[in-house]
Tab-separated table of C-alpha atoms in Angstrom:
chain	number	residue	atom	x	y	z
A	194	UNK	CA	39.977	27.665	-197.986
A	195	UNK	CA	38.316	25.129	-199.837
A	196	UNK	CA	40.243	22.549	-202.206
A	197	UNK	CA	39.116	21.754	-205.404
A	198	UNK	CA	37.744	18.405	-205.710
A	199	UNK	CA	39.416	15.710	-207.598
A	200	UNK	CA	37.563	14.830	-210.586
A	201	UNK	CA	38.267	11.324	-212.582
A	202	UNK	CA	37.134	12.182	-216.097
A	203	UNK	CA	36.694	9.031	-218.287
A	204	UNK	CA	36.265	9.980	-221.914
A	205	UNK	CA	37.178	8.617	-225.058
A	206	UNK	CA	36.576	12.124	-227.171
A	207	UNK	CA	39.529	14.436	-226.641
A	208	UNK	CA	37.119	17.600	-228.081
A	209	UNK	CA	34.064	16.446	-225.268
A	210	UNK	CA	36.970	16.375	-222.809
A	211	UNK	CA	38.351	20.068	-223.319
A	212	UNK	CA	34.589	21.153	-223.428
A	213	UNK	CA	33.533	19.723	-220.475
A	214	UNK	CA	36.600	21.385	-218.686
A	215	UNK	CA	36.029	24.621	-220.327
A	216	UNK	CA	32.443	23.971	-219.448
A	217	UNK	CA	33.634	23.536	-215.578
A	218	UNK	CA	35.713	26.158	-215.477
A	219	UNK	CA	33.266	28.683	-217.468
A	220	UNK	CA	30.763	28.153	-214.702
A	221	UNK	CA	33.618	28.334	-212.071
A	222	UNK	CA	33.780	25.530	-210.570
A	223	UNK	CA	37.759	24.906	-209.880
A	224	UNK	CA	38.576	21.006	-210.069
A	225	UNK	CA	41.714	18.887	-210.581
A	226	UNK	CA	40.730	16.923	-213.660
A	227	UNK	CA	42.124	13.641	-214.482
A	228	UNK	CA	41.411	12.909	-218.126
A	229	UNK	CA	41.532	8.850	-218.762
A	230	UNK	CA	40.155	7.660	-222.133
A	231	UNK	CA	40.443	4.118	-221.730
A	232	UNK	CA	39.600	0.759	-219.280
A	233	UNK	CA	43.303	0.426	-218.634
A	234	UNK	CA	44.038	4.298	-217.835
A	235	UNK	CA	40.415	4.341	-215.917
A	236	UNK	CA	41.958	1.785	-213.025
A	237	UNK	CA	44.974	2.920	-213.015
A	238	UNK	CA	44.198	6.472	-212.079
A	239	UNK	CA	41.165	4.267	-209.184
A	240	UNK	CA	44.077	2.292	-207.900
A	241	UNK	CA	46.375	5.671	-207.481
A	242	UNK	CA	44.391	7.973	-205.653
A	243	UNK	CA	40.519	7.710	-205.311
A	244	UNK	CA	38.995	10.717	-206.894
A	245	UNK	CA	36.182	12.914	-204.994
A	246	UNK	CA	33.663	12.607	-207.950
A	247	UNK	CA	33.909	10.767	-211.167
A	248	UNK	CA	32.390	12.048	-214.718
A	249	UNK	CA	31.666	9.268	-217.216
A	250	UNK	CA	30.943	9.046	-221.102
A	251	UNK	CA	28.153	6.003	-221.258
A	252	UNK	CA	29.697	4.381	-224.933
A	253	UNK	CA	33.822	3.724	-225.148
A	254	UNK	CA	35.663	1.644	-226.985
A	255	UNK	CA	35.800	-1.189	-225.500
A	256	UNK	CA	34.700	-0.283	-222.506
A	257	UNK	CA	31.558	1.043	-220.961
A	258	UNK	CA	30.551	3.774	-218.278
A	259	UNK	CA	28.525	1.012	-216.561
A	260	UNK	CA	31.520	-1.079	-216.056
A	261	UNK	CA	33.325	1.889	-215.115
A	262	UNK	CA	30.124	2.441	-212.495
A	263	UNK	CA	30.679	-1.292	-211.359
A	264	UNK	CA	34.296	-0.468	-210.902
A	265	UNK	CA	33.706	2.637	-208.995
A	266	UNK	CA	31.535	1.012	-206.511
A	267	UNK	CA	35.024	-1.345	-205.099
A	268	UNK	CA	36.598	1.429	-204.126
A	269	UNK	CA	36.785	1.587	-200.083
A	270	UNK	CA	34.605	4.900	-200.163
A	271	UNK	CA	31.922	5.727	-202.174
A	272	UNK	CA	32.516	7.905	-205.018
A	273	UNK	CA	30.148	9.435	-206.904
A	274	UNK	CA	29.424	9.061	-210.158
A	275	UNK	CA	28.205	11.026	-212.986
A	276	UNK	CA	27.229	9.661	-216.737
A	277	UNK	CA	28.022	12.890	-219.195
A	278	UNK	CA	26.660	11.343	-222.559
A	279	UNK	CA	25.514	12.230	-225.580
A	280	UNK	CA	22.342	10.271	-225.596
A	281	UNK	CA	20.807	8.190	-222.952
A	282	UNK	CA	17.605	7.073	-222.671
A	283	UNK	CA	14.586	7.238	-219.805
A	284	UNK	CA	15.091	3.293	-219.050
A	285	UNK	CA	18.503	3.464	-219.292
A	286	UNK	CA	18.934	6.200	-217.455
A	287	UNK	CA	16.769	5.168	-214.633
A	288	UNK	CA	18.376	1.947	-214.652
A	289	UNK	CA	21.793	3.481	-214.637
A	290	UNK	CA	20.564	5.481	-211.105
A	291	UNK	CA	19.315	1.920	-209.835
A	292	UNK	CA	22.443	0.522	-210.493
A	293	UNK	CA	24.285	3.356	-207.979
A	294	UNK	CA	25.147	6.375	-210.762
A	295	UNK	CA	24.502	9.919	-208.956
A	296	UNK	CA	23.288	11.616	-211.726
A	297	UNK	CA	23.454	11.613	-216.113
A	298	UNK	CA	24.129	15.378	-217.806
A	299	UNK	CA	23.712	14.973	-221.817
A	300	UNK	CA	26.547	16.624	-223.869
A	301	UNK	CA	23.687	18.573	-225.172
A	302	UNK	CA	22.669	20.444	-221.936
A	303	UNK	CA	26.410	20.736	-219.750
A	304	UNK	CA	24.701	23.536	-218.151
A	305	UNK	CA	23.485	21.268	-215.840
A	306	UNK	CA	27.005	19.610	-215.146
A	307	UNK	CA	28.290	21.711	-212.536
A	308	UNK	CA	25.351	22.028	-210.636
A	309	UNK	CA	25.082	18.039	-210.640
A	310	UNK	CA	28.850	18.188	-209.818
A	311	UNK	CA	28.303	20.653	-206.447
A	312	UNK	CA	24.937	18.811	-205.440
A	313	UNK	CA	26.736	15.432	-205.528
A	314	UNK	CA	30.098	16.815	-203.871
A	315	UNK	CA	27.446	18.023	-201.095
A	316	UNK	CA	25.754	15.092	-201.003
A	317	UNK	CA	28.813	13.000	-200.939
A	318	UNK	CA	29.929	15.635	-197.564
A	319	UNK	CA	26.796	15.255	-196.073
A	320	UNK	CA	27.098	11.413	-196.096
A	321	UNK	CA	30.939	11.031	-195.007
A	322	UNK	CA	29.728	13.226	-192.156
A	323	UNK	CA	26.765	11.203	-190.877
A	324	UNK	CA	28.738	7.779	-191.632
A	325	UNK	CA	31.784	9.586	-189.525
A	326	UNK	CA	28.860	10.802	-186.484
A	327	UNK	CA	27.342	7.085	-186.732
A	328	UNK	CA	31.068	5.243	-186.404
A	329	UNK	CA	31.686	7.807	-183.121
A	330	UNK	CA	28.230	6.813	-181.912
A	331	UNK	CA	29.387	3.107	-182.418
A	332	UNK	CA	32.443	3.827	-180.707
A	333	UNK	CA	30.531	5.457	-177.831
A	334	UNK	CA	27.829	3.134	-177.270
A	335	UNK	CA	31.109	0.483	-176.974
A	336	UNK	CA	32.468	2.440	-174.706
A	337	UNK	CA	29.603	3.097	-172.566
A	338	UNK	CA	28.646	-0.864	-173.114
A	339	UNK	CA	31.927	-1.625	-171.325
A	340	UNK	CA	31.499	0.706	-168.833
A	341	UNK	CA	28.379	-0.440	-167.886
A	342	UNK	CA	29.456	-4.079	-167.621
A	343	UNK	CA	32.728	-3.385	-165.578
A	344	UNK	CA	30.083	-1.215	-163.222
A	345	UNK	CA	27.702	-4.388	-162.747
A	346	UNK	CA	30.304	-6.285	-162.612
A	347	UNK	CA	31.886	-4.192	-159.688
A	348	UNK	CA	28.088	-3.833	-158.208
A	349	UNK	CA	27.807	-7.552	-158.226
A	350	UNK	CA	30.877	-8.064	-156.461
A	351	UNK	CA	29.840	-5.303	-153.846
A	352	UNK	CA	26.383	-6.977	-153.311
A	353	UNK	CA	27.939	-10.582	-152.817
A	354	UNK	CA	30.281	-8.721	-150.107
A	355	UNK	CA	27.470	-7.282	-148.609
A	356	UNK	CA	25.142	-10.375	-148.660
A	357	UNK	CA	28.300	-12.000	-147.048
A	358	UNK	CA	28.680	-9.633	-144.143
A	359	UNK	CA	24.964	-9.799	-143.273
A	360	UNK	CA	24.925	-13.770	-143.398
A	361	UNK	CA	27.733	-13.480	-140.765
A	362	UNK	CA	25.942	-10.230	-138.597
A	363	UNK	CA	23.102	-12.927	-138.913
A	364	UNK	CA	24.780	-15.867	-137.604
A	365	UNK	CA	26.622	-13.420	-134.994
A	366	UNK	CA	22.958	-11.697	-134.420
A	367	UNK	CA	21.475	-15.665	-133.731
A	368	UNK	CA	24.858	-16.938	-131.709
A	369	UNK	CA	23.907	-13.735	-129.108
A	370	UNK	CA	20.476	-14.375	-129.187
A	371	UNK	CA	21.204	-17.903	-128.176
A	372	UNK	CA	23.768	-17.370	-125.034
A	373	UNK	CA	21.139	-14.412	-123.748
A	374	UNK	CA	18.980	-17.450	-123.718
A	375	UNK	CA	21.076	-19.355	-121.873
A	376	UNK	CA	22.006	-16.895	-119.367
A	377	UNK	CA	17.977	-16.118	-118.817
A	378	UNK	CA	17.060	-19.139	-118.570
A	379	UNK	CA	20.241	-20.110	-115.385
């Protein structure tokens, strides 16, 4: 069973808020929404828990969704982040993507929200996953590092042994050579 994701909501319009639920649930997509409407109430709810996906008006009071953005981007994991706006414009928008936001719906067009909200839950899966394989290949390749080095290290040993014993079998080899000699030549 899958849980619903955990959804920081930061906006300052109490009506935009219940509409962007309703809009959520309409298209059903089940999420625990936090509703914050301020700076203050926005790190708070950061600091408690870190959500799975945050949705963010662009103008507060105050306050703006790219400092919100900037905010987001301390947390330990990365979250992503969605501008829901009334108006936002090309440069800004691109900008806004530079600057690490997932994706911008307009309040105009919330069809598009919960598709942007499962594509960048996906995408947010799909990366925890290969960061998750890459840290096991890390741990692996240390692993097999050490393994390696304790195995020269034991081969090294074994070949100084062995180039030991054949020094002696050499000198023992020359020391019989030497009283055959001897013998012959009485």
């Amino acid at each position: 069973m899958k849980t619903a994701p955990r959804i920081l909501h930061l906006e300052d319009d109490r009506v935009d808020a219940r509409l962007i639920r309703d809009t959520l649930k309409e298209a059903g997509l089940e999420a625990a929404i936090t509703h914050v409407s301020n700076r203050a109430e926005f790190e708070a709810a950061l600091a408690r828990d870190a959500p799975d996906l945050i949705l963010s008006d662009y103008r507060l009071p105050g306050f703006s969704g790219e400092a919100a953005l900037e905010m987001s981007r301390s947390a330990p994991t990365e979250i992503p982040f969605i501008f829901v706006t009334g108006a936002l414009g090309e440069e800004l928008a691109v900008s806004l993507l530079r600057s690490g936001a997932t994706d911008y719906v307009l309040k105009d067009r919330l069809s598009r929200l919960a598709p942007a909200i499962e594509r960048a839950l996906a995408e947010a899966a799909e990366h925890a996953l290969r960061q998750h394989a890459e840290e096991e290949i890390k741990q692996l390749n240390a692993t097999l590092e050490a393994r390696v080095l304790n195995r020269t290290a034991e081969l090294s040993h074994a070949v100084a042994a062995l180039e030991t014993e054949i020094a002696a079998r050499r000198k023992l080899e020359l020391e019989v050579l030497e009283i055959s000699e001897r013998e012959q030549c009485r």
